[in-house]
Coordinates of C-alpha atoms in Angstrom, one line a residue:
X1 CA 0.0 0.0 0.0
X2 CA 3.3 2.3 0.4
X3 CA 4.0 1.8 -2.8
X4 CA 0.6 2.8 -4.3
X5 CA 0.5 6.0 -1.8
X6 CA 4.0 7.0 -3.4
X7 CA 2.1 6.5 -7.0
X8 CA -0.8 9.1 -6.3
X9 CA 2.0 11.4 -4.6
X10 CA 4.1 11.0 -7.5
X11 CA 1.0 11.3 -10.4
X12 CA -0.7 13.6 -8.3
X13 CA 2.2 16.1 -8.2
X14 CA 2.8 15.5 -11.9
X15 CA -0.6 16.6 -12.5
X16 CA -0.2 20.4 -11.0
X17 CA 3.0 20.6 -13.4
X18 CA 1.4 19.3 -16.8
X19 CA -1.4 21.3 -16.1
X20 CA 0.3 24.5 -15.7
X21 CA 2.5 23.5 -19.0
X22 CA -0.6 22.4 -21.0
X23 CA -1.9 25.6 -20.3
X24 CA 1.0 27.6 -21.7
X25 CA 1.3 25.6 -24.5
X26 CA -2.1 25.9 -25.6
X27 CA -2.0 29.2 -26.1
X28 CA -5.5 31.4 -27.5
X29 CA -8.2 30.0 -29.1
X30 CA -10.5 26.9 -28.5
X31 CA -9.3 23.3 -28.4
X32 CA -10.8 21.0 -31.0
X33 CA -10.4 17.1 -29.6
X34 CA -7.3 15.5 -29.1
X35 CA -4.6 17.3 -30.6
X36 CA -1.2 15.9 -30.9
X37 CA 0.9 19.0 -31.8
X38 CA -0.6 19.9 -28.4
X39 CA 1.7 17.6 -26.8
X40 CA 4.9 18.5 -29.0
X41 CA 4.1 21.8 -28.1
X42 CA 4.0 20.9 -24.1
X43 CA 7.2 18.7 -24.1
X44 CA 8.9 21.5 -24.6
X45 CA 7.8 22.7 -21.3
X46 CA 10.3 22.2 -18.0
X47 CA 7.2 21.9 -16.3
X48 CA 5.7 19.3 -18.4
X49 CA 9.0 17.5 -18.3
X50 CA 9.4 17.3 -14.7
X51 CA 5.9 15.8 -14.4
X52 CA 7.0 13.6 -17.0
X53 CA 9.7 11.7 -14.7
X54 CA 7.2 12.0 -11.7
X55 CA 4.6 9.9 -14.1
X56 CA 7.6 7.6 -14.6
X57 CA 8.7 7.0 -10.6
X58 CA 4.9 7.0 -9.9
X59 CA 4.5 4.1 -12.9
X60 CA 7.0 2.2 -11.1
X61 CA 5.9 2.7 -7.8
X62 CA 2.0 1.6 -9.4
X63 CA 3.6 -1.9 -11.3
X64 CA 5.1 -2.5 -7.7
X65 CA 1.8 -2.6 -6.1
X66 CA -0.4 -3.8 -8.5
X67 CA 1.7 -7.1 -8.2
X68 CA 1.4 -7.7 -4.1
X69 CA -2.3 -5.7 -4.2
X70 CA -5.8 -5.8 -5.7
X71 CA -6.3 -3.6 -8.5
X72 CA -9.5 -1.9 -6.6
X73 CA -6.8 -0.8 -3.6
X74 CA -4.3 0.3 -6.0
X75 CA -7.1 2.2 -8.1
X76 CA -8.5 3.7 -5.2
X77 CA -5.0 5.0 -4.6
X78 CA -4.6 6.7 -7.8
X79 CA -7.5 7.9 -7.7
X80 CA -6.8 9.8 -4.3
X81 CA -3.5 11.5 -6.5
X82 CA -6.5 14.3 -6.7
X83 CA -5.9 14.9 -2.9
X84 CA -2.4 15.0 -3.4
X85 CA -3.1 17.8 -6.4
X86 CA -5.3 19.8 -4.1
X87 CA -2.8 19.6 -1.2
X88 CA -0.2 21.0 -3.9
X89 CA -2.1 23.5 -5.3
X90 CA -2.9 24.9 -2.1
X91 CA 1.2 25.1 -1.1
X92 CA 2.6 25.8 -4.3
X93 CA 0.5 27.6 -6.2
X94 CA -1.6 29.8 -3.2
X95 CA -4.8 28.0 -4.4
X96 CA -7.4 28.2 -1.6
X97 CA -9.2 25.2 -0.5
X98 CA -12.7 25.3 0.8
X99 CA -13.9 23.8 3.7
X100 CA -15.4 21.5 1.6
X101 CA -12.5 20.4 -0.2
X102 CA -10.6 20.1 3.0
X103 CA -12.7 17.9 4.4
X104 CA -13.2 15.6 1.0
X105 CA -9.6 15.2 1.3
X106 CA -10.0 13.7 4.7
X107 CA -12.8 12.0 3.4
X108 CA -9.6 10.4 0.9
X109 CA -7.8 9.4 3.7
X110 CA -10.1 7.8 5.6
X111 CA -11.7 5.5 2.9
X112 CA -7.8 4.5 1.9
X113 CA -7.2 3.8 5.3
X114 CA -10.4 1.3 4.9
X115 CA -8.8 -0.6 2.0
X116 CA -5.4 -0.7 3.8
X117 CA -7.3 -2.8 6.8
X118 CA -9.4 -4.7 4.1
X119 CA -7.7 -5.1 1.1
X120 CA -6.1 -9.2 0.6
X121 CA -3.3 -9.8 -1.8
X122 CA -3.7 -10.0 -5.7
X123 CA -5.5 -12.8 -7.2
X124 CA -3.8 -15.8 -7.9
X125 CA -5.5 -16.6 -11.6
X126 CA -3.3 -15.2 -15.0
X127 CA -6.2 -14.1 -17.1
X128 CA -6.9 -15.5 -20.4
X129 CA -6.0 -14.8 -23.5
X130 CA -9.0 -13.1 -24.6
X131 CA -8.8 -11.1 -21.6
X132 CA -5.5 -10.3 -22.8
X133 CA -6.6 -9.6 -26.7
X134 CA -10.1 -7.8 -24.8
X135 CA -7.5 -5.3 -23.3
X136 CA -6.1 -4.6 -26.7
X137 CA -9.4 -4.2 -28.1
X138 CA -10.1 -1.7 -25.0
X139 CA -6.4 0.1 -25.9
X140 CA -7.8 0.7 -29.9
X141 CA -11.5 1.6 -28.4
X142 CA -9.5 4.6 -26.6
X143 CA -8.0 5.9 -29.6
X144 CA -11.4 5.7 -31.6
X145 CA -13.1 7.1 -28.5
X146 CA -10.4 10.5 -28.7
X147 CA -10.8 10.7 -32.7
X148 CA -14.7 11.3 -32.3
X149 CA -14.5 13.2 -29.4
X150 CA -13.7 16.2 -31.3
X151 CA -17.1 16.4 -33.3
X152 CA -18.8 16.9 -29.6
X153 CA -20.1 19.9 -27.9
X154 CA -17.9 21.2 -25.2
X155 CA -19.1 19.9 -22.7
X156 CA -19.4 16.4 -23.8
X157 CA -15.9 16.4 -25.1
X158 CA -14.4 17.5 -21.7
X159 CA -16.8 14.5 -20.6
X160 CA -16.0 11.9 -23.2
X161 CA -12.0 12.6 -23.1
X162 CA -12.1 12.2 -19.5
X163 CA -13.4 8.9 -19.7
X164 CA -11.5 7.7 -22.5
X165 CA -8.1 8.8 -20.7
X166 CA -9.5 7.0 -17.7
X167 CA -10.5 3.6 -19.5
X168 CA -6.8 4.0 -21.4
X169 CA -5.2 3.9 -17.9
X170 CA -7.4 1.2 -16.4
X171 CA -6.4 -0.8 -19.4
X172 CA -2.7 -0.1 -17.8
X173 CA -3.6 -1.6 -14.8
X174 CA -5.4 -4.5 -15.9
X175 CA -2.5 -5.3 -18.4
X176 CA 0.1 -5.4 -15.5
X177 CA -1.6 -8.4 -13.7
X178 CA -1.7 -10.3 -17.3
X179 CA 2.0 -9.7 -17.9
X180 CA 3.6 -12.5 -15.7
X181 CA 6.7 -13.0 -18.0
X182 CA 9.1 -10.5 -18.7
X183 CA 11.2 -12.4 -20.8
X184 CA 11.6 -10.8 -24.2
X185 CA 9.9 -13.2 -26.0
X186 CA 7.0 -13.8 -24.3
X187 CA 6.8 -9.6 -24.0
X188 CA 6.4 -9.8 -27.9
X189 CA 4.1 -12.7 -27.9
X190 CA 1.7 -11.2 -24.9
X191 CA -1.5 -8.9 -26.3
X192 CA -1.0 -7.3 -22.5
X193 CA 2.0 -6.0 -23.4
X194 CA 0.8 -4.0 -26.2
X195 CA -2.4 -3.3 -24.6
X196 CA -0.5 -1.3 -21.7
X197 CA 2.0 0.7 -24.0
X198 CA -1.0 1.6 -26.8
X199 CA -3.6 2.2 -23.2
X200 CA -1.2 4.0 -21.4
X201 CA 0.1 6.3 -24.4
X202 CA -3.8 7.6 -26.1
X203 CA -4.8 7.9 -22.3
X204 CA -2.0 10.7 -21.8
X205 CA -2.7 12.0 -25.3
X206 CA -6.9 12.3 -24.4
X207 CA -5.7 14.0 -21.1
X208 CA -3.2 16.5 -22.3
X209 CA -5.9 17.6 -25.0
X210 CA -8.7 17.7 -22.0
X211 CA -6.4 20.2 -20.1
X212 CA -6.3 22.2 -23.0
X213 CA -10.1 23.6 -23.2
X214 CA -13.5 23.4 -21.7
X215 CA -14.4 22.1 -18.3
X216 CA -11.3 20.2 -17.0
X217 CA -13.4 19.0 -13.9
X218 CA -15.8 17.2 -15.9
X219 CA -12.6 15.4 -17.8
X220 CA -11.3 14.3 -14.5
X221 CA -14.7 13.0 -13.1
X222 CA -14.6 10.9 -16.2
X223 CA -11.2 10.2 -15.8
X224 CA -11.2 8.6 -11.8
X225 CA -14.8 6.3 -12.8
X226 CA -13.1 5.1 -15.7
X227 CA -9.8 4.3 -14.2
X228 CA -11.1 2.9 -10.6
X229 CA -15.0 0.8 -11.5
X230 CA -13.9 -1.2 -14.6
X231 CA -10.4 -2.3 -13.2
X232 CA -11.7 -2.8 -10.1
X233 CA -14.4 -5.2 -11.7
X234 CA -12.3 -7.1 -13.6
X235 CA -9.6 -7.6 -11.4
X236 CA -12.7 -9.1 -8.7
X237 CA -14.8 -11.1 -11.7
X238 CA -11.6 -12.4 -13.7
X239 CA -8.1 -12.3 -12.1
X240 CA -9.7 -13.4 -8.4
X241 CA -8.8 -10.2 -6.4
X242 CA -10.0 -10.6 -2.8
X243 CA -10.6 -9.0 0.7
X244 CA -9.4 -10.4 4.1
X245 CA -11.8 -12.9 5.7
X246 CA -15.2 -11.3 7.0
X247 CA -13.8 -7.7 5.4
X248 CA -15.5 -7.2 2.3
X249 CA -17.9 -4.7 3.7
X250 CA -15.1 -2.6 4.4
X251 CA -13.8 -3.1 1.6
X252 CA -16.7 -1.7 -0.5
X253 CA -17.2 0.7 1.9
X254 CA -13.7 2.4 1.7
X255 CA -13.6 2.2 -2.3
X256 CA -16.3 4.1 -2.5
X257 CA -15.9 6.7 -0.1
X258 CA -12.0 7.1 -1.7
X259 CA -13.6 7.9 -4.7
X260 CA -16.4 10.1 -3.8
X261 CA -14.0 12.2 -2.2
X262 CA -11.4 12.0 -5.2
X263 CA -14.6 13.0 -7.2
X264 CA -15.5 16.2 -5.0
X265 CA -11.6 17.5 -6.0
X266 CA -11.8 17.6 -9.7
X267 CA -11.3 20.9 -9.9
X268 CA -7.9 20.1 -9.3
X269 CA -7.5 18.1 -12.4
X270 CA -6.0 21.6 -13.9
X271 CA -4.5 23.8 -12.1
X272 CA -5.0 27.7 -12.2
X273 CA -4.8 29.0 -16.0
X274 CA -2.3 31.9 -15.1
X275 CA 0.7 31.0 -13.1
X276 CA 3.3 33.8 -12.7
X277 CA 7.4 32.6 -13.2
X278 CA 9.2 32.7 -10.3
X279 CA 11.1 36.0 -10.1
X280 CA 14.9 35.3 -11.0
X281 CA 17.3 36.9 -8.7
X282 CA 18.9 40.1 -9.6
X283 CA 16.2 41.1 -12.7
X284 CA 14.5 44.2 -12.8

């Protein structure tokens, strides 16, 4: 459970410094779907960068976990990377928190603190293969879900991206439990594998173009259902994910409560539009 805490502070960090960059890479005018020179634009960012290697650690830190807990703990856990945003914002950027927002974060705590007492280790079954080529099938769905997002209202695009970006990055999960040897030909042989790389890549493409324009909270509510309920399902219904003995209540209880806090931050899935640099020393 360390290691999936460390994920959310690492992605939920991350998210406060891609947000900041998508912004300023953006530039005038309104967004249009996903957008790829949108991300050649950001990469150029130091900001975007930075939260670019704090994606990386927290990746890490998630394939750690994921193999010693049930994806609906480690789900949960990313999910509550919101918190972590808010908590940021707030010291970093002088964003104020409501009382509201303070208390969903506690809210956060408390129903990951539930899953920590509840939560048993991962399911002992593989997955299939058609779980495995499913996943794929999931991976592509995300890309085709971003192309048509762009012929959408604005609202519904916000909506719709968020949801794909979430489904891309629940795919990731899901494809780390069916990926049980590294060994560089069964890597090429395994749908998983590409399943993860194509999920995990159109899920940051569908969020950097949902930073850009329109209502970035709606994204992110998209964003935590689809990266917590499906996972979470499938890693119950197919890959045997379990609670301790006589917990399950708890369980179920503390899922949902960490993500109807993480749902009450959203906001903080962008981060204010205007961010001034830091003064440098010695310029007038």
């Amino acid at each position: 459970m360390i290691c999936a805490l460390g994920s959310a502070v690492c992605f939920g960090t991350a998210s406060v410094l891609q947000a900041v960059a998508t912004r300023a890479a953006a530039g005038p005018g309104p967004g249009a779907g996903v957008d790829p020179a949108l991300l050649l634009r950001a990469v150029r960012q130091w900001r975007y960068m930075a939260g670019l290697a704090l994606d990386g650690c927290g990746f890490v830190l998630q394939i750690i976990a994921l193999r010693s807990l049930p994806i609906y703990a480690v789900g949960a856990a990313l999910a509550a990377s919101l918190a972590v945003t808010a908590v940021v914002a707030a010291r970093l950027l002088h964003v104020r928190l409501s009382r509201t927002e303070w208390a969903a974060v506690g809210v956060v705590c408390a129903g990951l603190a539930m899953l920590g007492l509840a939560a048993g280790g991962e399911g002992d079954r593989t997955g299939s293969t058609a779980l495995r080529w499913s996943m794929l099938g999931v991976a592509l769905g995300v890309l085709v879900i971003g192309a048509a997002a762009g012929r959408l209202p604005e609202k519904s695009r916000a909506l719709v991206l968020g949801l794909g970006a979430g489904c891309g990055f629940g795919v990731v999960e899901v494809a780390v439990r069916l990926i049980d040897d590294v060994s560089p030909s069964a890597l090429v042989a395994n749908p998983a594998t590409y399943a993860l790389l194509l999920g995990g890549g159109a899920a940051f493409l569908l969020l950097t173009s949902a930073l850009q324009r329109g209502s970035v909270t709606t994204a992110t509510a998209g964003m935590v259902i689809g990266e917590t309920i499906g996972p979470a399902l499938v890693g119950i219904v197919w890959l045997g994910d379990r609670t301790r003995e006589g917990l399950g209540w708890l369980a179920v209880t503390g899922f949902a409560v960490a993500v109807a806090g993480a749902l009450a931050l959203t906001r903080f899935g962008e981060a204010p539009a205007d961010i001034p640099e830091p003064a440098v020393p010695g310029a007038r």
